[in-house]
């Protein structure tokens, strides 16, 4: 049976590699001769132990994660980290936030429940369409950490250089750019993200945390489940983990390795995004909404400048098999999320469709 797959430009949950889905389908009823699905097996079994260990090893290899960092597979998505980070890191009860969109804002607001959360820079004045200059910010002397959202899913901006934290620990939400290009993990105290944008099924966050930040004295009243040490000590098996999620993520890690790793992934992503950005730059009808130097490789928002035309485009695109191109409800327009698993062909076909639409709507 040929399944009718669309080109899915959703910001998340998002497209997954077709080969990964097929492999999972083949293993659904009987995982490698054990007579059951991964969903049905004990998380304490030898089978699952191998799955979680391989997933961690492959991720460590892909991201070149130093030995003094732990990799945690945690429930609660990215949003749970908005609380977990201050609860575990706010020794002085002070943290500095660079607010470049709604996700950074939510993290900042959540942290303010636990201590003094300073907004030291923002791009809200221009609807988060750029990344502020972060070379010389008023970092607090007693800040426990400086927080960024590295790729802003809703607005389509990305930090191309990390902020100068003046020696303070950097914490970054990379939900929508996870594994899209190489990163130097050693520059971060915590680098984390929800997996449903660029890696796997919704419901899990991967947290990569430097060991010295793992404390057994988080803020008073911090639940056991929200203490990093609980999960670090138990190798993400303190309680029943999101086992099927870990299994699919593990397959995606192997898929990226088979393509040639993160250097290669970046090359593919740059070429792919260029096809769309080049068209937006020359189009008379469509235009990108982000300043050029801060453009994301993953999320590409664009508008026609006319809401009715935008709606017509989204509707006709859907009919032609291009799904989820509507922009975020707070910004309108369109957004094409072109994560790792979006084939280049999908972007080429989208651009061909946009050209045709433009010609028909002169
Ligand atoms: C989607 C997203 C989140 C929220 O993720 P959940 O797993 O739904 O909590 C947080 N940060 C960024 C950058 C996102 O794109």
Short mmCIF file of C-alpha atoms and ligand atoms in Angstrom, two decimals:
data_model
loop_
_atom_site.label_atom_id
_atom_site.label_comp_id
_atom_site.label_asym_id
_atom_site.label_seq_id
_atom_site.Cartn_x
_atom_site.Cartn_y
_atom_site.Cartn_z
CA UNK A 1 0.00 0.00 0.00
CA UNK A 2 1.34 3.43 -0.94
CA UNK A 3 0.35 5.69 1.90
CA UNK A 4 -0.69 9.20 0.87
CA UNK A 5 1.94 11.27 2.63
CA UNK A 6 1.80 15.06 2.37
CA UNK A 7 4.59 17.58 2.67
CA UNK A 8 4.12 18.55 6.30
CA UNK A 9 5.49 22.02 7.15
CA UNK A 10 4.20 21.95 10.72
CA UNK A 11 6.28 23.68 13.39
CA UNK A 12 5.71 20.75 15.73
CA UNK A 13 4.86 17.98 16.15
CA UNK A 14 6.57 17.80 12.82
CA UNK A 15 7.68 15.63 9.94
CA UNK A 16 9.82 12.59 10.78
CA UNK A 17 12.11 10.72 8.37
CA UNK A 18 10.02 8.29 6.35
CA UNK A 19 12.63 5.54 6.69
CA UNK A 20 12.39 5.81 10.48
CA UNK A 21 8.61 5.50 10.41
CA UNK A 22 8.83 2.50 8.11
CA UNK A 23 11.36 0.77 10.33
CA UNK A 24 9.20 1.43 13.39
CA UNK A 25 6.19 0.04 11.53
CA UNK A 26 8.10 -3.12 10.67
CA UNK A 27 9.11 -3.56 14.31
CA UNK A 28 5.70 -2.67 15.71
CA UNK A 29 4.36 -6.15 16.50
CA UNK A 30 7.58 -7.97 17.15
CA UNK A 31 10.65 -5.97 18.08
CA UNK A 32 13.66 -7.93 16.86
CA UNK A 33 12.28 -11.34 17.73
CA UNK A 34 11.25 -10.57 21.29
CA UNK A 35 7.58 -11.07 20.43
CA UNK A 36 6.33 -7.70 21.60
CA UNK A 37 6.37 -4.04 20.70
CA UNK A 38 8.73 -1.56 22.35
CA UNK A 39 5.58 0.00 23.82
CA UNK A 40 4.85 -3.21 25.70
CA UNK A 41 8.24 -4.11 27.09
CA UNK A 42 9.63 -3.47 30.56
CA UNK A 43 11.83 -0.42 30.78
CA UNK A 44 14.07 -2.57 33.00
CA UNK A 45 14.50 -5.25 30.33
CA UNK A 46 17.79 -5.98 28.61
CA UNK A 47 16.16 -5.07 25.28
CA UNK A 48 15.19 -1.61 26.44
CA UNK A 49 18.49 -1.05 28.23
CA UNK A 50 20.20 -1.51 24.88
CA UNK A 51 17.78 0.92 23.21
CA UNK A 52 18.35 3.73 25.72
CA UNK A 53 22.10 3.18 25.94
CA UNK A 54 22.53 3.21 22.17
CA UNK A 55 20.39 6.33 21.90
CA UNK A 56 22.61 8.12 24.39
CA UNK A 57 25.83 6.89 22.75
CA UNK A 58 24.69 7.96 19.30
CA UNK A 59 23.63 11.39 20.54
CA UNK A 60 26.95 11.82 22.33
CA UNK A 61 28.77 10.94 19.14
CA UNK A 62 26.64 13.20 16.94
CA UNK A 63 26.97 16.26 19.19
CA UNK A 64 30.45 15.43 20.43
CA UNK A 65 29.21 15.79 24.02
CA UNK A 66 32.07 16.09 26.54
CA UNK A 67 32.33 13.46 29.32
CA UNK A 68 31.48 15.98 32.04
CA UNK A 69 27.95 16.39 30.67
CA UNK A 70 24.97 14.16 31.43
CA UNK A 71 22.29 13.36 28.86
CA UNK A 72 18.79 13.12 30.33
CA UNK A 73 15.60 11.93 28.64
CA UNK A 74 12.78 13.64 30.58
CA UNK A 75 9.02 13.84 30.41
CA UNK A 76 7.12 17.11 30.36
CA UNK A 77 8.42 18.51 27.08
CA UNK A 78 10.37 21.73 26.84
CA UNK A 79 7.90 23.70 28.95
CA UNK A 80 8.63 21.69 32.07
CA UNK A 81 12.24 22.82 31.80
CA UNK A 82 11.06 26.42 32.18
CA UNK A 83 10.50 25.53 35.87
CA UNK A 84 13.09 22.81 36.33
CA UNK A 85 15.97 25.07 35.31
CA UNK A 86 15.37 27.79 37.94
CA UNK A 87 14.46 25.21 40.61
CA UNK A 88 17.83 23.53 40.15
CA UNK A 89 20.12 26.38 39.12
CA UNK A 90 18.94 29.48 41.02
CA UNK A 91 21.31 29.33 43.99
CA UNK A 92 21.48 33.14 44.20
CA UNK A 93 17.89 33.39 43.00
CA UNK A 94 18.98 35.57 40.07
CA UNK A 95 18.96 34.84 36.34
CA UNK A 96 19.19 36.98 33.20
CA UNK A 97 16.94 36.44 30.19
CA UNK A 98 17.23 37.48 26.57
CA UNK A 99 13.66 37.60 25.37
CA UNK A 100 13.50 36.91 21.63
CA UNK A 101 10.02 35.41 21.38
CA UNK A 102 7.18 33.73 23.12
CA UNK A 103 9.09 30.69 24.30
CA UNK A 104 11.84 32.78 25.90
CA UNK A 105 9.16 34.97 27.44
CA UNK A 106 7.40 31.98 28.96
CA UNK A 107 10.68 30.71 30.40
CA UNK A 108 11.38 34.17 31.84
CA UNK A 109 7.92 34.43 33.37
CA UNK A 110 8.15 30.97 34.89
CA UNK A 111 11.58 31.64 36.38
CA UNK A 112 10.26 34.80 38.02
CA UNK A 113 8.21 32.54 40.30
CA UNK A 114 11.42 31.26 41.84
CA UNK A 115 13.68 34.29 41.98
CA UNK A 116 14.67 37.52 40.29
CA UNK A 117 14.41 36.96 36.54
CA UNK A 118 15.87 39.95 34.71
CA UNK A 119 14.98 40.71 31.13
CA UNK A 120 18.33 42.08 29.95
CA UNK A 121 17.47 42.31 26.23
CA UNK A 122 14.44 41.88 24.03
CA UNK A 123 13.32 42.15 20.41
CA UNK A 124 9.66 42.58 21.23
CA UNK A 125 9.70 46.17 19.89
CA UNK A 126 9.73 44.78 16.33
CA UNK A 127 7.56 41.69 16.83
CA UNK A 128 10.65 39.56 17.55
CA UNK A 129 11.82 39.84 13.93
CA UNK A 130 15.52 40.08 14.86
CA UNK A 131 18.09 39.02 17.45
CA UNK A 132 19.36 41.86 19.65
CA UNK A 133 23.06 42.67 19.88
CA UNK A 134 24.27 40.51 22.76
CA UNK A 135 27.95 41.41 22.76
CA UNK A 136 27.88 43.67 25.82
CA UNK A 137 24.73 43.20 27.87
CA UNK A 138 24.24 44.25 31.51
CA UNK A 139 24.78 40.75 32.91
CA UNK A 140 24.03 40.64 36.63
CA UNK A 141 27.07 40.07 38.85
CA UNK A 142 25.21 37.45 40.84
CA UNK A 143 23.34 35.81 37.93
CA UNK A 144 23.16 32.05 38.27
CA UNK A 145 22.79 31.78 34.52
CA UNK A 146 21.93 33.60 31.30
CA UNK A 147 19.04 32.17 29.32
CA UNK A 148 18.32 32.17 25.60
CA UNK A 149 15.97 30.50 23.15
CA UNK A 150 18.46 29.82 20.38
CA UNK A 151 16.03 29.32 17.50
CA UNK A 152 12.71 31.11 17.73
CA UNK A 153 10.19 28.72 16.24
CA UNK A 154 7.32 31.19 15.91
CA UNK A 155 9.27 34.15 14.49
CA UNK A 156 11.97 32.35 12.49
CA UNK A 157 15.04 33.96 14.05
CA UNK A 158 18.23 32.24 15.21
CA UNK A 159 21.22 33.34 17.27
CA UNK A 160 24.15 33.12 14.81
CA UNK A 161 26.58 33.97 17.58
CA UNK A 162 26.01 33.12 21.22
CA UNK A 163 25.65 36.01 23.68
CA UNK A 164 28.62 37.22 25.65
CA UNK A 165 27.60 35.99 29.11
CA UNK A 166 30.68 37.50 30.77
CA UNK A 167 31.61 34.20 32.31
CA UNK A 168 28.13 33.23 33.50
CA UNK A 169 26.58 29.86 32.69
CA UNK A 170 24.62 29.82 29.41
CA UNK A 171 21.34 27.93 29.28
CA UNK A 172 19.74 27.42 25.86
CA UNK A 173 16.44 26.10 24.58
CA UNK A 174 17.26 24.51 21.21
CA UNK A 175 13.90 22.76 20.67
CA UNK A 176 13.54 23.87 17.07
CA UNK A 177 17.19 23.67 15.98
CA UNK A 178 18.26 20.51 17.82
CA UNK A 179 20.67 18.49 15.64
CA UNK A 180 20.24 20.85 12.69
CA UNK A 181 23.94 21.79 12.72
CA UNK A 182 27.06 21.17 14.84
CA UNK A 183 27.26 22.90 18.24
CA UNK A 184 30.03 23.32 20.78
CA UNK A 185 28.34 21.81 23.84
CA UNK A 186 31.13 23.05 26.12
CA UNK A 187 29.89 26.62 25.67
CA UNK A 188 26.66 25.79 27.49
CA UNK A 189 25.74 24.84 31.04
CA UNK A 190 22.49 23.35 29.83
CA UNK A 191 21.41 22.79 26.26
CA UNK A 192 17.95 21.29 25.98
CA UNK A 193 14.86 20.97 23.84
CA UNK A 194 11.54 19.28 23.36
CA UNK A 195 12.03 16.56 20.76
CA UNK A 196 8.85 16.97 18.71
CA UNK A 197 10.28 19.68 16.46
CA UNK A 198 13.33 18.09 14.96
CA UNK A 199 13.83 14.66 16.52
CA UNK A 200 10.89 12.52 17.60
CA UNK A 201 7.37 12.21 18.99
CA UNK A 202 6.01 14.81 21.43
CA UNK A 203 6.22 14.42 25.18
CA UNK A 204 9.91 14.40 25.94
CA UNK A 205 12.79 16.79 26.42
CA UNK A 206 16.44 15.95 26.04
CA UNK A 207 18.55 17.85 28.58
CA UNK A 208 22.32 17.98 28.23
CA UNK A 209 23.67 19.34 31.49
CA UNK A 210 27.16 20.00 32.83
CA UNK A 211 27.77 17.85 35.88
CA UNK A 212 28.66 20.67 38.28
CA UNK A 213 25.15 22.10 37.78
CA UNK A 214 23.54 18.90 39.06
CA UNK A 215 22.86 19.64 42.70
CA UNK A 216 21.34 17.65 45.52
CA UNK A 217 20.14 20.92 47.03
CA UNK A 218 17.71 22.47 44.56
CA UNK A 219 15.30 25.16 45.80
CA UNK A 220 13.32 24.08 48.83
CA UNK A 221 10.20 22.17 47.92
CA UNK A 222 11.45 21.03 44.50
CA UNK A 223 9.72 17.73 43.70
CA UNK A 224 11.89 14.65 43.34
CA UNK A 225 10.81 14.30 39.71
CA UNK A 226 11.92 17.88 38.96
CA UNK A 227 15.38 17.43 40.44
CA UNK A 228 18.04 16.81 37.78
CA UNK A 229 20.04 14.68 40.20
CA UNK A 230 17.20 12.16 40.46
CA UNK A 231 17.36 11.49 36.74
CA UNK A 232 21.12 11.81 36.37
CA UNK A 233 21.74 9.25 39.14
CA UNK A 234 19.19 6.85 37.64
CA UNK A 235 20.33 7.32 34.02
CA UNK A 236 16.84 8.57 33.07
CA UNK A 237 15.29 5.41 34.55
CA UNK A 238 14.15 6.70 37.94
CA UNK A 239 10.57 5.95 36.94
CA UNK A 240 9.06 4.63 33.73
CA UNK A 241 10.58 6.80 31.01
CA UNK A 242 8.86 7.78 27.72
CA UNK A 243 10.22 4.55 26.32
CA UNK A 244 8.71 4.59 22.85
CA UNK A 245 9.79 8.19 22.39
CA UNK A 246 13.38 7.30 23.31
CA UNK A 247 13.24 4.42 20.83
CA UNK A 248 12.12 6.65 17.93
CA UNK A 249 14.64 9.35 18.84
CA UNK A 250 17.33 6.68 18.79
CA UNK A 251 16.35 5.77 15.25
CA UNK A 252 16.50 9.41 14.20
CA UNK A 253 20.02 9.68 15.66
CA UNK A 254 21.05 6.68 13.54
CA UNK A 255 19.39 8.27 10.50
CA UNK A 256 21.42 11.46 10.96
CA UNK A 257 24.59 9.42 11.44
CA UNK A 258 23.85 7.55 8.22
CA UNK A 259 23.57 10.87 6.36
CA UNK A 260 27.00 11.89 7.61
CA UNK A 261 26.40 13.61 10.95
CA UNK A 262 25.74 17.23 11.87
CA UNK A 263 28.25 18.83 9.47
CA UNK A 264 26.43 17.16 6.62
CA UNK A 265 23.04 17.96 8.15
CA UNK A 266 23.98 21.63 8.25
CA UNK A 267 25.08 21.57 4.62
CA UNK A 268 21.77 20.00 3.58
CA UNK A 269 19.76 22.44 5.72
CA UNK A 270 21.59 25.48 4.35
CA UNK A 271 20.98 24.42 0.75
CA UNK A 272 17.36 23.63 1.48
CA UNK A 273 16.61 26.91 3.26
CA UNK A 274 18.40 28.88 0.52
CA UNK A 275 15.92 27.61 -2.06
CA UNK A 276 13.07 29.19 -0.12
CA UNK A 277 14.85 32.36 1.02
CA UNK A 278 16.18 33.09 -2.49
CA UNK A 279 12.67 32.87 -3.83
CA UNK A 280 11.28 35.12 -1.05
CA UNK A 281 13.95 37.70 -1.86
CA UNK A 282 13.00 37.88 -5.52
CA UNK A 283 9.22 37.42 -5.24
CA UNK A 284 6.90 40.37 -5.88
CA UNK A 285 4.11 38.76 -3.85
CA UNK A 286 5.72 36.96 -0.92
CA UNK A 287 8.27 38.35 1.48
CA UNK A 288 10.16 37.03 4.49
CA UNK A 289 9.52 38.76 7.82
CA UNK A 290 12.93 38.36 9.48
CA UNK A 291 16.06 40.50 9.06
CA UNK A 292 18.38 38.59 6.75
CA UNK A 293 21.30 38.06 9.11
CA UNK A 294 19.13 36.41 11.78
CA UNK A 295 17.16 34.04 9.57
CA UNK A 296 16.51 30.54 10.89
CA UNK A 297 17.34 27.51 8.78
CA UNK A 298 14.37 25.69 10.31
CA UNK A 299 11.36 28.02 10.49
CA UNK A 300 10.65 30.39 7.63
CA UNK A 301 7.81 32.89 8.17
CA UNK A 302 6.55 34.93 5.23
CA UNK A 303 3.59 37.12 4.25
CA UNK A 304 1.93 38.62 1.20
CA UNK A 305 0.91 41.73 3.12
CA UNK A 306 -2.76 40.96 2.53
CA UNK A 307 -4.57 38.70 4.99
CA UNK A 308 -7.10 37.48 2.44
CA UNK A 309 -4.35 36.57 0.01
CA UNK A 310 -2.52 34.75 2.82
CA UNK A 311 -5.63 32.71 3.60
CA UNK A 312 -6.17 31.92 -0.09
CA UNK A 313 -2.57 30.74 -0.37
CA UNK A 314 -2.78 28.51 2.71
CA UNK A 315 -6.02 26.98 1.44
CA UNK A 316 -4.76 26.30 -2.09
CA UNK A 317 -1.44 25.01 -0.80
CA UNK A 318 -3.27 22.53 1.42
CA UNK A 319 -5.30 21.33 -1.55
CA UNK A 320 -2.04 20.78 -3.42
CA UNK A 321 -0.58 18.63 -0.60
CA UNK A 322 1.42 21.23 1.35
CA UNK A 323 0.15 21.03 4.93
CA UNK A 324 0.41 23.31 7.94
CA UNK A 325 1.70 26.45 6.25
CA UNK A 326 -0.43 28.79 8.31
CA UNK A 327 1.64 31.10 10.52
CA UNK A 328 1.39 31.01 14.29
CA UNK A 329 -1.92 32.39 15.55
CA UNK A 330 -0.13 35.31 17.21
CA UNK A 331 1.69 36.52 14.08
CA UNK A 332 -0.50 35.50 11.11
CA UNK A 333 0.83 35.05 7.58
CA UNK A 334 2.57 31.82 6.68
CA UNK A 335 5.38 29.76 8.13
CA UNK A 336 7.19 26.86 6.51
CA UNK A 337 9.03 24.71 9.03
CA UNK A 338 11.68 22.86 7.11
CA UNK A 339 13.26 20.63 9.75
CA UNK A 340 15.89 17.94 9.12
CA UNK A 341 13.31 15.42 7.95
CA UNK A 342 11.73 17.69 5.32
CA UNK A 343 13.16 16.45 2.01
CA UNK A 344 14.76 19.07 -0.25
CA UNK A 345 12.25 18.00 -2.87
CA UNK A 346 9.44 19.21 -0.55
CA UNK A 347 10.91 22.71 -0.49
CA UNK A 348 11.54 22.72 -4.25
CA UNK A 349 7.95 21.74 -4.88
CA UNK A 350 6.66 24.34 -2.44
CA UNK A 351 8.64 27.07 -4.23
CA UNK A 352 7.33 25.88 -7.60
CA UNK A 353 3.81 26.07 -6.18
CA UNK A 354 4.44 29.57 -4.78
CA UNK A 355 5.70 30.73 -8.19
CA UNK A 356 2.60 29.41 -9.86
CA UNK A 357 0.37 31.01 -7.22
CA UNK A 358 2.15 34.32 -7.72
CA UNK A 359 1.67 34.17 -11.49
CA UNK A 360 -2.03 33.41 -11.04
CA UNK A 361 -2.58 36.23 -8.57
CA UNK A 362 -0.88 39.17 -10.20
C1 LIG B 1 7.68 24.05 20.90
C2 LIG B 1 8.64 24.77 21.74
C3 LIG B 1 8.58 24.74 23.14
C4 LIG B 1 7.49 24.01 23.90
O1 LIG B 1 7.63 22.66 23.80
P1 LIG B 1 6.69 21.64 24.62
O2 LIG B 1 7.41 20.36 24.47
O3 LIG B 1 5.36 21.69 23.98
O4 LIG B 1 6.65 22.12 26.02
C5 LIG B 1 9.55 25.40 23.84
N1 LIG B 1 10.53 26.07 23.21
C6 LIG B 1 10.62 26.13 21.87
C7 LIG B 1 11.74 26.88 21.23
C8 LIG B 1 9.67 25.49 21.09
O5 LIG B 1 9.76 25.54 19.75
#
